[in-house]
Coordinates of C-alpha atoms in Angstrom, one line a residue:
M12 CA 0.0 0.0 0.0
N13 CA 3.0 2.4 0.4
N14 CA 3.6 2.0 -3.3
A15 CA -0.1 2.6 -4.1
V16 CA -0.2 5.8 -2.0
S17 CA 3.0 7.1 -3.5
A18 CA 1.8 6.3 -7.0
F19 CA -1.5 8.1 -6.3
L20 CA 0.2 11.2 -5.0
S21 CA 2.7 11.3 -7.9
K22 CA -0.1 10.9 -10.4
H23 CA -1.8 14.0 -9.0
N24 CA 1.4 16.0 -8.7
F25 CA 1.3 16.0 -4.9
V26 CA 4.9 16.5 -3.6
R27 CA 5.1 15.9 0.1
H28 CA 8.8 15.9 0.6
V29 CA 9.6 19.3 -1.0
D30 CA 13.2 20.4 -0.7
V31 CA 13.4 23.0 2.0
N32 CA 16.7 24.5 0.7
T33 CA 15.4 24.9 -2.9
V34 CA 12.1 26.6 -1.7
T35 CA 14.1 28.8 0.7
E36 CA 16.3 30.0 -2.2
S37 CA 13.3 30.7 -4.4
I38 CA 11.7 32.7 -1.5
L39 CA 14.9 34.7 -1.0
N40 CA 15.0 35.6 -4.7
D41 CA 11.4 36.7 -4.5
M42 CA 12.0 38.8 -1.3
N43 CA 14.9 40.7 -2.9
K44 CA 12.9 41.4 -6.0
G45 CA 10.1 42.8 -3.8
L46 CA 12.6 45.0 -1.9
R47 CA 13.8 46.4 -5.2
K48 CA 10.2 47.0 -6.3
E49 CA 10.6 44.5 -9.2
P50 CA 7.7 42.2 -10.1
S51 CA 7.4 39.8 -7.1
D52 CA 4.9 37.5 -5.5
E53 CA 5.7 38.8 -2.0
D54 CA 4.7 42.5 -1.4
M55 CA 7.7 43.1 1.0
I56 CA 5.9 45.9 2.9
P57 CA 8.1 48.3 4.9
T58 CA 6.6 49.4 8.3
W59 CA 8.9 52.4 9.1
C60 CA 9.4 51.1 12.6
L61 CA 11.7 49.0 14.8
P62 CA 11.1 47.5 18.2
P63 CA 11.3 50.4 20.7
K64 CA 14.3 50.5 22.9
Q65 CA 12.4 51.7 26.0
K66 CA 9.4 50.2 27.7
A67 CA 6.1 51.9 27.7
V68 CA 5.2 53.2 31.2
N69 CA 2.1 54.7 32.7
K70 CA 0.1 54.6 29.5
S71 CA -3.0 53.0 28.2
V72 CA -3.9 52.0 24.6
I73 CA -7.0 50.5 22.9
V74 CA -6.0 47.3 21.1
I75 CA -7.9 45.8 18.2
D76 CA -7.1 42.4 16.7
A77 CA -9.1 41.7 13.5
G78 CA -8.0 38.2 12.3
G79 CA -9.2 35.5 10.0
T80 CA -12.2 34.5 12.1
N81 CA -12.5 36.7 15.2
F82 CA -12.6 40.4 16.1
R83 CA -11.0 41.0 19.5
S84 CA -10.7 44.3 21.3
C85 CA -9.5 45.3 24.8
L86 CA -7.6 48.0 26.8
V87 CA -4.0 47.4 27.6
T88 CA -2.4 49.5 30.4
F89 CA 1.3 49.7 31.2
D90 CA 2.1 50.5 34.8
A91 CA 5.1 52.4 36.2
D92 CA 7.4 49.4 35.7
G93 CA 6.2 48.8 32.2
K94 CA 4.2 45.7 33.1
A95 CA 1.1 45.3 30.9
S96 CA -2.4 44.4 32.1
I97 CA -5.3 43.6 29.9
S98 CA -8.9 44.6 30.6
D99 CA -12.3 45.0 28.9
M100 CA -11.6 42.1 26.5
E101 CA -14.4 41.2 24.1
K102 CA -14.5 38.8 21.2
T103 CA -17.0 38.7 18.3
K104 CA -17.1 37.7 14.6
M105 CA -14.8 39.3 12.1
P106 CA -17.0 41.6 9.9
G107 CA -17.4 40.4 6.3
V108 CA -16.9 36.7 7.0
E109 CA -20.6 35.7 7.2
K110 CA -21.9 37.9 4.5
E111 CA -20.6 40.6 2.1
L112 CA -20.6 44.2 3.5
N113 CA -20.2 47.5 1.8
K114 CA -17.6 50.1 3.1
K115 CA -20.0 51.9 5.5
E116 CA -21.4 48.6 6.9
F117 CA -17.9 47.3 7.5
F118 CA -16.6 50.2 9.5
D119 CA -20.0 50.7 11.3
Q120 CA -19.6 47.1 12.5
F121 CA -16.1 47.9 13.8
A122 CA -17.4 50.9 15.7
S123 CA -20.2 48.8 17.2
N124 CA -17.7 46.1 18.3
L125 CA -15.7 48.8 20.1
E126 CA -18.5 50.5 22.0
H127 CA -17.3 49.1 25.3
L128 CA -14.0 50.9 24.9
K129 CA -15.3 54.4 23.9
N130 CA -12.9 57.1 24.9
K131 CA -10.9 54.9 27.3
A132 CA -7.6 55.8 25.6
D133 CA -6.4 58.3 23.0
C134 CA -4.3 55.9 21.0
I135 CA -5.3 52.7 19.1
G136 CA -3.1 49.8 18.1
F137 CA -4.9 48.0 15.3
C138 CA -3.7 44.6 14.3
F139 CA -5.3 44.1 10.9
S140 CA -4.2 40.7 9.5
Y141 CA -4.5 41.4 5.8
P142 CA -2.1 42.9 3.2
M143 CA -1.7 46.6 3.7
Q144 CA 0.7 49.3 2.4
I145 CA 1.8 50.9 5.7
Q146 CA 2.1 54.7 5.6
D147 CA 4.8 56.7 7.5
D148 CA 2.0 58.1 9.8
G149 CA 1.1 54.6 11.0
D150 CA -2.0 54.2 8.8
G151 CA -2.4 51.4 6.3
I152 CA -3.9 51.2 2.8
L153 CA -5.7 47.8 2.3
L154 CA -4.3 45.9 -0.7
G155 CA -6.8 43.1 -0.6
F156 CA -8.5 40.7 1.7
S157 CA -7.6 37.0 2.2
K158 CA -9.2 34.4 4.5
E159 CA -12.5 34.6 2.7
V160 CA -13.5 38.1 4.0
K161 CA -16.1 39.8 1.7
A162 CA -15.9 43.6 1.7
P163 CA -14.6 44.6 -1.7
E164 CA -15.4 48.4 -1.3
V165 CA -12.8 48.5 1.6
V166 CA -9.9 47.6 -0.7
G167 CA -7.8 50.7 -1.3
C168 CA -9.0 52.5 1.8
A169 CA -6.9 54.0 4.6
I170 CA -8.1 51.7 7.4
G171 CA -7.1 54.0 10.3
K172 CA -8.6 57.1 8.8
C173 CA -11.9 55.3 8.0
L174 CA -12.0 53.8 11.5
K175 CA -11.5 57.3 13.1
E176 CA -14.4 58.6 11.0
A177 CA -16.7 55.8 12.0
L178 CA -15.8 56.2 15.7
V179 CA -16.5 59.9 15.6
A180 CA -19.8 59.2 13.9
H181 CA -20.6 56.9 16.8
G182 CA -20.0 59.6 19.4
W183 CA -16.2 59.1 20.1
N184 CA -13.6 61.8 20.7
C185 CA -11.3 61.6 17.6
P186 CA -8.4 59.3 18.5
S187 CA -5.0 61.1 18.2
R188 CA -3.5 58.1 16.4
V189 CA -4.5 54.7 14.9
T190 CA -1.4 52.6 14.3
M191 CA -2.0 49.8 11.8
L192 CA 0.1 46.7 11.8
N193 CA 0.0 43.1 10.6
D194 CA -0.2 40.2 13.1
T195 CA 3.3 39.2 12.2
V196 CA 4.6 42.6 13.3
A197 CA 2.7 42.3 16.5
A198 CA 4.3 38.9 17.1
L199 CA 7.7 40.3 16.4
L200 CA 7.3 43.2 18.7
A201 CA 6.0 40.9 21.5
G202 CA 9.1 38.7 21.1
A203 CA 11.4 41.7 21.3
A204 CA 9.6 43.0 24.4
A205 CA 9.8 39.7 26.3
N206 CA 13.5 38.9 26.5
K207 CA 14.4 36.8 29.5
K208 CA 16.9 38.2 31.9
G209 CA 20.4 37.5 30.6
R210 CA 19.1 36.4 27.1
E211 CA 20.0 38.4 24.0
Y212 CA 18.9 38.0 20.5
S213 CA 20.5 39.3 17.3
S214 CA 17.2 39.9 15.5
Y215 CA 13.5 39.1 15.6
I216 CA 11.0 37.3 13.4
G217 CA 7.2 37.2 13.7
F218 CA 5.5 34.2 12.1
I219 CA 1.8 33.3 11.9
L220 CA 0.5 29.9 10.9
G221 CA -3.1 29.7 11.9
T222 CA -6.2 30.4 9.8
G223 CA -3.8 32.2 7.4
M224 CA 0.0 32.4 7.2
N225 CA 2.6 35.3 7.0
A226 CA 6.0 36.4 8.3
A227 CA 7.8 39.6 9.3
Y228 CA 11.5 40.2 10.0
I229 CA 14.0 43.0 10.5
Q230 CA 15.6 44.0 7.3
P231 CA 19.1 45.5 7.5
E232 CA 19.8 48.8 5.9
I233 CA 20.2 48.7 2.1
K234 CA 21.9 52.0 1.1
E235 CA 21.5 51.6 -2.6
L236 CA 17.7 51.3 -2.2
K237 CA 17.6 54.1 0.4
L238 CA 16.0 51.6 2.7
N239 CA 16.6 52.1 6.4
K240 CA 16.8 49.2 8.9
Q241 CA 13.2 48.4 9.8
I242 CA 10.6 45.7 10.2
V243 CA 9.3 44.3 6.8
V244 CA 6.2 42.3 6.3
C245 CA 6.7 39.6 3.6
E246 CA 3.1 38.6 2.7
S247 CA 4.6 35.1 2.5
G248 CA 1.2 33.5 1.8
K249 CA 1.3 35.0 -1.7
T250 CA 4.4 33.1 -2.7
R251 CA 3.9 31.1 -5.8
C252 CA 7.1 29.0 -5.7
V253 CA 5.2 26.0 -4.6
N254 CA 4.1 22.7 -6.2
R255 CA 0.4 22.5 -6.5
S256 CA -1.4 19.2 -6.8
D257 CA -4.5 18.6 -8.9
Y258 CA -6.6 18.8 -5.7
D259 CA -5.0 22.1 -4.7
I260 CA -5.8 23.6 -8.1
E261 CA -9.4 22.2 -7.9
Y262 CA -10.0 23.6 -4.4
D263 CA -8.4 27.0 -5.3
K264 CA -11.2 27.5 -7.8
T265 CA -13.8 27.4 -5.0
T266 CA -12.1 30.1 -2.8
Q267 CA -12.9 33.8 -2.6
K268 CA -9.6 34.6 -4.3
P269 CA -8.8 31.9 -6.9
G270 CA -5.3 32.1 -8.4
E271 CA -3.9 34.0 -5.3
F272 CA -2.2 33.1 -2.0
Y273 CA -0.8 29.8 -3.3
M274 CA 1.5 29.3 -0.3
E275 CA -1.1 30.1 2.2
K276 CA -3.6 27.7 0.7
L277 CA -1.1 24.8 1.0
C278 CA -0.1 25.5 4.6
S279 CA -2.8 27.3 6.7
G280 CA -5.7 26.1 8.8
A281 CA -8.4 27.6 6.6
Y282 CA -7.5 25.3 3.7
L283 CA -5.9 22.0 4.8
G284 CA -9.1 20.3 5.8
P285 CA -11.2 21.1 2.7
Q286 CA -8.2 20.3 0.4
S287 CA -7.7 17.0 2.1
L288 CA -11.4 16.1 1.6
L289 CA -11.0 16.6 -2.1
M290 CA -7.9 14.4 -2.1
L291 CA -9.6 11.6 -0.1
K292 CA -12.6 11.7 -2.4
G293 CA -10.2 11.3 -5.4
A294 CA -8.5 8.4 -3.6
S295 CA -11.9 6.8 -3.0
Q296 CA -12.9 7.2 -6.7
E297 CA -9.6 5.4 -7.6
G298 CA -10.2 2.6 -5.2
L299 CA -7.4 3.2 -2.6
F300 CA -9.8 2.2 0.2
S301 CA -12.1 -0.8 0.6
K302 CA -15.6 -0.4 -0.9
K303 CA -17.5 0.6 2.3
V304 CA -14.8 3.1 3.3
C305 CA -14.9 4.6 -0.2
D306 CA -18.7 5.0 0.0
A307 CA -18.4 6.7 3.5
I308 CA -15.7 9.1 2.3
L309 CA -17.7 10.0 -0.9
A310 CA -20.7 10.8 1.3
L311 CA -18.7 13.1 3.6
K312 CA -19.8 16.7 3.3
E313 CA -17.1 18.5 5.3
L314 CA -13.6 18.0 6.7
T315 CA -11.8 20.5 8.9
T316 CA -8.1 20.9 9.7
I317 CA -9.0 20.0 13.3
D318 CA -10.6 16.7 12.1
L319 CA -7.4 16.0 10.1
S320 CA -5.1 16.7 13.0
D321 CA -7.2 14.7 15.5
F322 CA -7.1 11.7 13.3
L323 CA -3.3 11.8 13.0
A324 CA -3.0 12.2 16.7
G325 CA -5.3 9.3 17.4
P326 CA -6.4 7.3 14.3
Y327 CA -8.3 4.8 16.3
N328 CA -10.4 7.3 18.3
T329 CA -13.9 6.4 17.3
D330 CA -15.2 10.0 18.0
N331 CA -13.3 11.3 15.0
V332 CA -15.3 11.8 11.8
I333 CA -12.5 10.3 9.7
T334 CA -12.2 7.2 11.9
K335 CA -16.0 6.8 11.6
C336 CA -15.6 6.5 7.8
L337 CA -13.1 3.7 8.4
S338 CA -15.3 1.8 10.9
N339 CA -16.4 -0.8 8.4
G340 CA -13.0 -1.0 6.6
V341 CA -9.9 -3.1 7.0
D342 CA -6.5 -2.4 8.6
Q343 CA -5.1 -1.3 5.3
D344 CA -7.6 1.5 5.1
F345 CA -6.2 3.1 8.3
D346 CA -2.7 3.0 6.9
V347 CA -3.7 4.5 3.6
M348 CA -5.7 7.3 5.3
Y349 CA -2.8 8.1 7.7
Q350 CA -0.3 8.3 4.9
L351 CA -2.5 10.6 2.8
L352 CA -3.3 13.0 5.6
D353 CA 0.2 12.9 7.0
A354 CA 1.5 14.0 3.5
V355 CA -0.6 17.1 3.8
V356 CA 0.9 18.0 7.2
E357 CA 4.4 17.1 6.1
R358 CA 4.1 19.5 3.1
S359 CA 2.8 22.3 5.2
A360 CA 5.7 22.0 7.7
R361 CA 8.3 22.0 5.0
Y362 CA 6.9 25.1 3.3
A363 CA 6.6 26.9 6.7
A364 CA 10.3 26.0 7.5
S365 CA 11.3 27.4 4.1
I366 CA 9.7 30.7 4.9
L367 CA 11.3 30.9 8.3
S368 CA 14.7 29.9 6.8
A369 CA 14.5 32.7 4.3
A370 CA 13.6 35.3 6.9
V371 CA 16.5 34.3 9.1
I372 CA 19.0 34.4 6.2
Q373 CA 17.6 37.7 5.0
S374 CA 18.0 39.3 8.5
G375 CA 21.8 38.8 8.2
E376 CA 21.9 37.7 11.8
G377 CA 22.0 34.5 13.9
K378 CA 25.8 34.0 13.3
N379 CA 26.6 33.9 17.0
S380 CA 25.2 30.9 18.9
S381 CA 24.8 32.9 22.1
K382 CA 22.7 35.5 20.2
P383 CA 20.3 33.6 18.0
V384 CA 17.4 35.0 16.0
C385 CA 14.3 35.1 18.1
I386 CA 11.3 33.6 16.2
L387 CA 8.0 34.2 17.8
C388 CA 5.5 31.8 16.3
N389 CA 1.7 32.2 16.7
G390 CA -1.2 30.2 15.4
S391 CA -3.3 27.2 16.2
T392 CA -2.2 25.4 13.0
F393 CA 1.5 25.7 14.0
Y394 CA 1.1 24.5 17.6
K395 CA -2.0 22.3 17.5
T396 CA -1.9 20.5 14.1
H397 CA -0.2 17.2 14.6
M398 CA 3.6 17.3 14.3
I399 CA 3.9 20.6 12.4
Y400 CA 5.8 22.4 15.2
Q401 CA 8.2 19.4 15.7
R402 CA 8.8 19.0 12.0
V403 CA 9.4 22.7 11.4
S404 CA 12.0 22.8 14.2
A405 CA 13.7 19.7 12.7
Y406 CA 13.9 21.3 9.3
L407 CA 15.2 24.6 10.6
E408 CA 17.9 22.7 12.6
Q409 CA 19.0 21.0 9.4
N410 CA 18.6 23.8 6.9
L411 CA 19.9 26.7 9.1
T412 CA 22.1 25.4 11.9
I413 CA 23.8 22.3 10.6
E414 CA 24.1 23.4 7.0
K415 CA 24.6 27.1 7.3
G416 CA 25.8 27.8 10.9
L417 CA 22.9 30.1 11.7
Y418 CA 21.2 30.0 15.1
W419 CA 17.6 30.6 16.0
E420 CA 15.1 30.0 18.8
I421 CA 11.4 29.6 18.7
V422 CA 9.7 31.4 21.6
T423 CA 6.1 31.9 22.8
V424 CA 4.7 34.9 24.7
E425 CA 1.4 34.9 26.5
D426 CA -1.1 37.2 24.8
D427 CA 1.6 37.9 22.2
I428 CA -0.6 39.6 19.5
T429 CA -2.3 41.8 22.1
L430 CA 0.9 42.9 23.7
G431 CA 2.7 43.5 20.4
T432 CA -0.2 45.6 19.1
A433 CA -0.3 47.7 22.3
I434 CA 3.4 48.4 21.9
A435 CA 2.9 49.4 18.3
G436 CA 0.0 51.7 19.3
L437 CA 2.3 53.8 21.4
I438 CA 5.2 54.1 18.9
K439 CA 5.2 57.6 17.6

């Protein structure tokens, strides 16, 4: 059956063991084209900021985190010692996910979601996890939505400016500043702010692998491009240097943005489950499973990334929807299923490792083992999908440390996106 699975994957152009070094080199080429403003898949968006050298003290900031599924908002207060406390936290649905909204409806929904924070602080840090062109005043021009958000009139708008206008219309005092940032920048800033005593890092990376996927790093100065040292958002999910299977191409046609975000659709939690279901149905149509299992899979209406991960973590757990499909099968069915779904996770981990490898190399740091590059990773797909974290770490060890002598460390920080966004909201 190993041969049968390999033959099936090969027939449909599914490459599970992609070469991390080769993809890393392709991403680096794309990154440098983007920095030079040449045609590139990755937008390479400058942020005009670096992690602050001093802690914020005796200040409060409103924090908004608009992600792939949820809209979170709260108040963050830094005390006299710079210790942050979080209050007034509320979570609701991200506007534009359940139905299409026009521009006014979109920002009115934002204002309604923030009613509990009205006038509680003068500055707003807004983590808006979609491609933006960051302006030198901290605002951001939306380049486009991903993660199936439907609000086409908002594309091209200055998000901070529009939010201010909506808040004033809802009875707010006009905020003095709205600082827009990507979730990867928030992760990076949180990592930079949370150094353990006695620990030093040579640079910082923020990486998200959850509903979507993206990375940010600190780009050294490039004099010939008149580019100062600063945090750069890569929009890694847009990278096209990937190998897409027949089922990836088929599923892409059903998404909100067909033909875009190739890398994200092969790696992130919004897509792994539905793609896998198409592949399993294809395998059933070609008879890789026994007859009753084929029939059960072909009748399956939905498969999530959580279902996929739970099966890989416990393939004989009868509560899992995939295991239920196998209940009238034979032992071989379990093995075929495991190999097929594990191939999806393996591929995701290798591409994620390629993105992180490219970011470390591009930073120009990590050459001293006592001062590694700090990689703050965030996202349920990275930490909760079976074996992705372990595999990414193993590929980084091989690709960066053993082969190139570059050092890195993956860290976690509690409430990382909230903390990083609050820090950004106070950067002038």
